[in-house]
Amino acid sequence: MLFRSTGVAPSKTYTNVGTFTAVLTVTDNKGGTSTASTVITVSPNPATVIRVASITATVVTVNATTRRVDDTVKITNLNNQNVSGATVTAKYTGSVNKTVSGVTDANGNVTLNSGNAKKPGTVTFTVTNVTKSGNTYSPSDNSPNPPTVTKSY
């Protein structure tokens, strides 16, 4: 997209993330021109980039013969602020195979569980996606990365 201005002090606001080349061409009153260019990199707003900040796995004893694994996921932005209202989707594999999802609370936490099991086993929990309107999920900023924990019960 080309931006043209005939003003004395032209300006341009970049609203998309990316790398752009800005070119300024000046024409004097005799028709002579000179051109200069520079590369502009626009980064995302760190307040709108979300990630998995932590996962805590806990074995819960439901009764004498039944256990489950609860996984608490914390979602923050790149400013380390808690993100509420984010939908976290994850999968359990191993002794249990299922997909689960939930929405973070005011502290940025959501607890998901493997479901009850009567036999001992091992499950691996992996966050597969995080969504929130107006935000971008950045898997490369997750901790742990990849966002996976394994627990035996």
XYZ file of N, CA and C in Angstrom:
459
model
N 0.850 -1.168 0.000
C 0.000 0.000 0.000
C 0.900 1.236 0.000
N 0.645 2.113 -0.892
C 1.439 3.332 -1.037
C 0.743 4.486 -0.334
N 1.518 5.218 0.436
C 1.004 6.384 1.152
C 1.651 7.619 0.527
N 0.843 8.547 0.104
C 1.357 9.780 -0.497
C 0.905 10.979 0.312
N 1.805 11.955 0.431
C 1.478 13.183 1.128
C 2.165 14.345 0.422
N 1.493 15.451 0.362
C 2.108 16.658 -0.196
C 2.416 17.660 0.914
N 2.243 17.226 2.168
C 2.468 18.105 3.307
C 3.947 18.312 3.603
N 4.218 19.307 4.424
C 5.581 19.640 4.825
C 6.139 18.587 5.792
N 5.295 18.015 6.647
C 5.729 17.024 7.637
C 4.839 15.784 7.532
N 5.034 14.968 6.496
C 4.173 13.788 6.335
C 4.386 12.784 7.463
N 3.328 12.059 7.813
C 3.452 11.017 8.840
C 2.569 9.843 8.441
N 2.912 8.686 8.963
C 2.165 7.455 8.675
C 2.111 6.635 9.953
N 0.939 6.135 10.297
C 0.775 5.252 11.446
C 0.584 3.836 10.932
N 1.415 2.916 11.399
C 1.319 1.509 11.011
C 0.466 0.781 12.034
N -0.613 0.152 11.576
C -1.545 -0.511 12.482
C -1.400 -2.027 12.468
N -0.619 -2.571 11.545
C -0.416 -4.017 11.470
C 0.992 -4.367 11.920
N 1.125 -5.541 12.530
C 2.427 -6.051 12.922
C 3.165 -6.500 11.664
N 4.466 -6.222 11.612
C 5.262 -6.656 10.470
C 6.452 -5.753 10.241
N 7.132 -5.993 9.134
C 8.281 -5.188 8.735
C 7.918 -4.446 7.462
N 8.176 -3.157 7.458
C 7.789 -2.298 6.348
C 8.981 -1.440 5.938
N 9.011 -1.065 4.671
C 10.014 -0.123 4.198
C 9.324 1.199 3.929
N 9.784 2.230 4.618
C 9.239 3.578 4.407
C 10.174 4.312 3.457
N 9.600 4.898 2.424
C 10.374 5.630 1.425
C 9.875 7.074 1.409
N 10.808 8.000 1.513
C 10.468 9.420 1.452
C 11.138 10.009 0.218
N 10.345 10.585 -0.638
C 10.868 11.271 -1.816
C 10.501 12.738 -1.698
N 11.500 13.588 -1.797
C 11.305 15.032 -1.681
C 11.550 15.657 -3.052
N 10.657 16.548 -3.443
C 10.799 17.277 -4.707
C 10.906 18.769 -4.384
N 11.971 19.402 -4.890
C 12.122 20.834 -4.622
C 11.336 21.655 -5.636
N 11.373 22.970 -5.485
C 10.561 23.841 -6.340
C 11.085 23.930 -7.770
N 12.244 23.311 -8.062
C 12.755 23.273 -9.433
C 12.600 21.893 -10.065
N 11.910 20.981 -9.333
C 11.666 19.653 -9.890
C 12.730 18.632 -9.544
N 13.768 19.021 -8.810
C 14.785 18.061 -8.378
C 14.239 17.177 -7.266
N 14.660 15.903 -7.248
C 14.163 14.968 -6.232
C 15.316 14.287 -5.503
N 15.007 13.838 -4.320
C 15.922 13.038 -3.521
C 15.074 12.024 -2.758
N 15.606 10.813 -2.614
C 14.865 9.730 -1.970
C 15.700 9.115 -0.847
N 15.036 8.789 0.245
C 15.653 8.067 1.358
C 14.665 7.010 1.827
N 15.187 5.904 2.364
C 14.296 4.852 2.875
C 14.833 4.308 4.183
N 13.933 3.714 4.951
C 14.296 3.077 6.212
C 13.341 1.913 6.451
N 13.820 0.918 7.163
C 12.995 -0.241 7.508
C 12.363 0.010 8.876
N 11.067 -0.236 8.962
C 10.307 -0.048 10.195
C 9.746 -1.408 10.613
N 10.017 -1.796 11.853
C 9.475 -3.045 12.381
C 8.422 -2.709 13.433
N 7.217 -3.209 13.218
C 6.118 -2.990 14.150
C 5.899 -4.290 14.916
N 6.083 -4.243 16.241
C 5.923 -5.413 17.109
C 4.531 -5.419 17.710
N 4.054 -6.601 18.111
C 2.738 -6.648 18.747
C 2.775 -5.990 20.123
N 1.643 -5.514 20.561
C 1.498 -4.940 21.893
C 1.640 -6.082 22.904
N 2.627 -6.041 23.803
C 2.829 -7.151 24.736
C 1.631 -7.419 25.640
N 0.769 -6.450 25.803
C -0.424 -6.649 26.634
C -1.458 -7.528 25.934
N -1.334 -7.712 24.608
C -2.318 -8.514 23.873
C -1.737 -9.831 23.364
N -0.504 -10.146 23.751
C 0.101 -11.427 23.391
C 0.024 -12.317 24.624
N -0.664 -13.468 24.490
C -0.888 -14.334 25.649
C -0.124 -15.633 25.501
N 0.142 -16.251 26.670
C 0.950 -17.472 26.693
C 0.631 -18.281 27.949
N 1.076 -19.527 27.945
C 0.999 -20.360 29.134
C 2.172 -19.966 30.027
N 1.871 -19.484 31.234
C 2.924 -19.086 32.176
C 3.351 -20.246 33.060
N 2.417 -21.153 33.364
C 2.756 -22.316 34.184
C 1.660 -23.357 34.101
N 2.049 -24.593 34.431
C 1.098 -25.693 34.575
C 1.475 -26.432 35.848
N 0.477 -26.664 36.719
C 0.696 -27.432 37.940
C -0.219 -28.647 37.902
N 0.375 -29.842 38.011
C -0.397 -31.091 37.999
C -0.478 -31.642 39.423
N -1.689 -32.041 39.818
C -1.924 -32.568 41.160
C -2.759 -33.835 41.058
N -2.334 -34.886 41.758
C -3.143 -36.103 41.835
C -4.167 -35.901 42.942
N -5.437 -36.125 42.609
C -6.541 -35.962 43.560
C -7.109 -37.342 43.862
N -7.187 -37.680 45.143
C -7.814 -38.933 45.555
C -9.297 -38.649 45.780
N -10.117 -39.212 44.910
C -11.563 -38.987 44.991
C -12.154 -39.828 46.114
N -11.744 -41.091 46.178
C -12.119 -41.997 47.270
C -11.074 -43.101 47.337
N -11.325 -44.158 48.088
C -10.315 -45.197 48.322
C -9.848 -45.883 47.041
N -10.673 -45.886 46.000
C -10.306 -46.618 44.775
C -10.238 -45.741 43.528
N -10.466 -44.456 43.674
C -10.565 -43.598 42.492
C -9.658 -42.378 42.626
N -8.931 -42.112 41.530
C -8.067 -40.925 41.482
C -8.270 -40.207 40.161
N -7.773 -38.963 40.115
C -7.753 -38.193 38.878
C -6.574 -37.231 38.956
N -6.247 -36.603 37.834
C -5.207 -35.580 37.802
C -5.865 -34.247 37.466
N -5.625 -33.250 38.319
C -6.058 -31.875 38.049
C -4.855 -31.097 37.536
N -5.024 -30.400 36.440
C -3.964 -29.568 35.870
C -4.433 -28.121 35.886
N -3.706 -27.282 36.616
C -4.029 -25.862 36.683
C -3.085 -25.116 35.757
N -3.667 -24.401 34.803
C -2.916 -23.649 33.801
C -3.074 -22.172 34.104
N -1.956 -21.456 34.140
C -1.981 -19.993 34.325
C -1.653 -19.343 32.990
N -2.499 -18.387 32.581
C -2.301 -17.639 31.342
C -1.964 -16.194 31.703
N -0.869 -15.687 31.122
C -0.489 -14.287 31.308
C -0.189 -13.676 29.947
N -0.073 -12.352 29.937
C 0.404 -11.684 28.728
C 1.911 -11.495 28.849
N 2.526 -10.875 27.860
C 3.976 -10.707 27.881
C 4.442 -9.690 28.915
N 3.499 -8.959 29.541
C 3.818 -8.070 30.661
C 3.665 -8.796 31.994
N 3.454 -10.129 31.928
C 3.247 -10.974 33.114
C 1.989 -10.625 33.890
N 1.000 -10.052 33.216
C -0.292 -9.768 33.850
C -1.224 -10.941 33.603
N -1.990 -11.319 34.629
C -2.949 -12.411 34.498
C -3.976 -12.076 33.435
N -4.384 -13.090 32.682
C -5.379 -12.901 31.625
C -6.626 -13.698 31.979
N -7.711 -12.989 32.254
C -8.982 -13.656 32.532
C -9.780 -13.782 31.243
N -10.678 -14.761 31.214
C -11.564 -14.932 30.066
C -10.924 -15.582 28.854
N -9.751 -16.191 29.021
C -9.105 -16.898 27.907
C -9.558 -18.354 27.918
N -9.855 -18.898 26.753
C -10.233 -20.303 26.643
C -8.983 -21.136 26.394
N -8.747 -22.085 27.288
C -7.595 -22.983 27.189
C -8.106 -24.345 26.719
N -7.525 -24.864 25.649
C -7.852 -26.187 25.139
C -6.630 -27.068 25.317
N -6.871 -28.302 25.796
C -5.763 -29.218 26.066
C -6.202 -30.641 25.771
N -5.204 -31.527 25.736
C -5.527 -32.942 25.534
C -4.783 -33.774 26.567
N -5.427 -34.856 26.975
C -4.818 -35.875 27.818
C -4.530 -37.080 26.943
N -3.338 -37.647 27.124
C -2.973 -38.880 26.434
C -2.358 -39.830 27.447
N -2.319 -41.108 27.095
C -1.790 -42.123 28.006
C -2.926 -42.971 28.516
N -3.052 -43.070 29.848
C -4.129 -43.866 30.448
C -5.496 -43.298 30.124
N -5.546 -42.004 29.830
C -6.782 -41.314 29.457
C -6.516 -40.578 28.152
N -7.443 -40.644 27.220
C -7.317 -39.919 25.957
C -8.569 -39.086 25.746
N -8.428 -37.784 25.947
C -9.577 -36.902 25.743
C -9.100 -35.468 25.596
N -9.975 -34.647 25.007
C -9.727 -33.212 24.862
C -10.608 -32.480 25.859
N -10.039 -31.463 26.501
C -10.760 -30.682 27.504
C -10.544 -29.205 27.230
N -11.436 -28.370 27.762
C -11.235 -26.920 27.654
C -11.944 -26.235 28.809
N -11.480 -25.029 29.089
C -12.078 -24.226 30.139
C -11.635 -22.783 29.990
N -12.233 -21.903 30.777
C -11.988 -20.461 30.684
C -11.291 -19.990 31.951
N -10.271 -19.151 31.781
C -9.504 -18.656 32.923
C -10.322 -17.711 33.790
N -10.011 -17.746 35.093
C -10.682 -16.877 36.059
C -9.953 -15.535 36.163
N -10.333 -14.723 37.139
C -9.752 -13.386 37.298
C -8.253 -13.426 37.583
N -7.756 -14.560 38.095
C -6.335 -14.711 38.374
C -5.567 -15.338 37.209
N -6.262 -15.545 36.086
C -5.617 -16.136 34.908
C -5.501 -17.650 34.972
N -6.199 -18.285 35.922
C -6.091 -19.732 36.109
C -7.325 -20.470 35.622
N -7.105 -21.667 35.105
C -8.183 -22.600 34.820
C -7.687 -23.983 35.228
N -8.558 -24.754 35.889
C -8.200 -26.117 36.279
C -9.005 -27.093 35.440
N -8.282 -27.975 34.778
C -8.875 -29.018 33.938
C -8.503 -30.355 34.559
N -9.317 -31.404 34.307
C -8.966 -32.691 34.922
C -9.108 -33.849 33.959
N -8.378 -34.904 34.311
C -8.290 -36.096 33.465
C -9.540 -36.950 33.525
N -10.372 -36.713 34.520
C -11.515 -37.597 34.756
C -11.098 -38.679 35.740
N -12.068 -39.284 36.387
C -11.797 -40.281 37.415
C -11.327 -41.595 36.815
N -10.367 -42.242 37.517
C -9.840 -43.540 37.081
C -9.721 -44.460 38.288
N -10.073 -45.721 38.097
C -9.983 -46.696 39.186
C -8.674 -47.479 39.129
N -7.987 -47.460 37.985
C -6.720 -48.180 37.852
C -5.569 -47.188 37.853
N -4.420 -47.572 38.426
C -3.245 -46.700 38.345
C -2.865 -46.458 36.892
N -2.283 -45.302 36.626
C -1.883 -45.002 35.255
C -1.027 -43.750 35.194
N -0.700 -43.367 33.988
C 0.083 -42.170 33.719
C -0.600 -41.389 32.619
N -0.742 -40.086 32.807
C -1.334 -39.231 31.779
C -0.372 -38.100 31.439
N -0.403 -37.712 30.184
C 0.333 -36.542 29.727
C -0.697 -35.494 29.341
N -0.503 -34.303 29.865
C -1.405 -33.184 29.629
C -0.669 -32.173 28.759
N -1.284 -31.778 27.642
C -0.661 -30.823 26.725
C -1.658 -29.738 26.349
N -1.283 -28.479 26.558
C -2.109 -27.362 26.091
C -1.937 -27.279 24.580
N -3.062 -27.286 23.859
C -3.012 -27.252 22.393
C -3.382 -25.893 21.812
N -4.102 -25.062 22.593
C -4.458 -23.734 22.083
C -4.965 -22.854 23.229
N -4.792 -21.560 23.059
C -5.348 -20.563 23.976
C -5.943 -19.464 23.105
N -7.191 -19.102 23.364
C -7.837 -18.062 22.578
C -8.500 -17.038 23.483
N -8.462 -15.809 23.028
C -9.227 -14.723 23.652
C -9.356 -13.636 22.601
N -10.557 -13.135 22.418
C -10.808 -12.104 21.418
C -9.883 -10.913 21.638
N -9.260 -10.437 20.556
C -8.379 -9.280 20.621
C -6.965 -9.599 21.058
N -6.679 -10.892 21.292
C -5.357 -11.317 21.737
C -4.777 -12.328 20.761
N -3.460 -12.484 20.820
C -2.762 -13.449 19.986
C -2.031 -14.428 20.896
N -2.240 -15.727 20.677
C -1.547 -16.758 21.441
C -0.161 -16.965 20.841
N 0.862 -16.925 21.696
C 2.244 -17.098 21.252
C 2.834 -18.350 21.888
N 2.699 -19.515 21.231
C 3.234 -20.758 21.802
C 4.734 -20.701 22.084
N 5.481 -19.930 21.322
C 6.930 -19.874 21.544
C 7.289 -19.190 22.864
N 6.337 -18.469 23.473
C 6.584 -17.810 24.758
C 6.081 -18.619 25.952
N 5.592 -19.847 25.705
C 5.077 -20.679 26.789
C 6.169 -21.088 27.769
N 5.746 -21.315 29.015
C 6.619 -21.896 30.028
C 5.766 -22.856 30.843
N 5.991 -24.143 30.784
C 7.056 -24.806 30.035
C 6.785 -24.780 28.538
N 7.838 -24.997 27.789
C 7.706 -25.043 26.339
C 8.376 -26.315 25.846
N 7.611 -27.282 25.348
C 6.179 -27.222 25.068
C 5.361 -27.270 26.357
N 4.100 -26.816 26.292
C 3.261 -26.750 27.486
C 2.689 -28.131 27.839
N 3.556 -28.998 28.383
C 3.205 -30.388 28.641
C 3.703 -30.817 30.009
N 2.876 -31.585 30.739
C 3.305 -32.221 31.980
C 2.800 -33.658 31.998
N 3.554 -34.539 32.644
C 3.169 -35.937 32.770
C 3.074 -36.270 34.250
N 2.018 -37.015 34.620
C 1.797 -37.349 36.029
C 1.297 -38.780 36.125
N 1.841 -39.528 37.100
C 1.347 -40.886 37.384
C 0.445 -40.831 38.603
N -0.545 -41.716 38.604
C -1.479 -41.765 39.740
C -1.801 -43.198 40.087
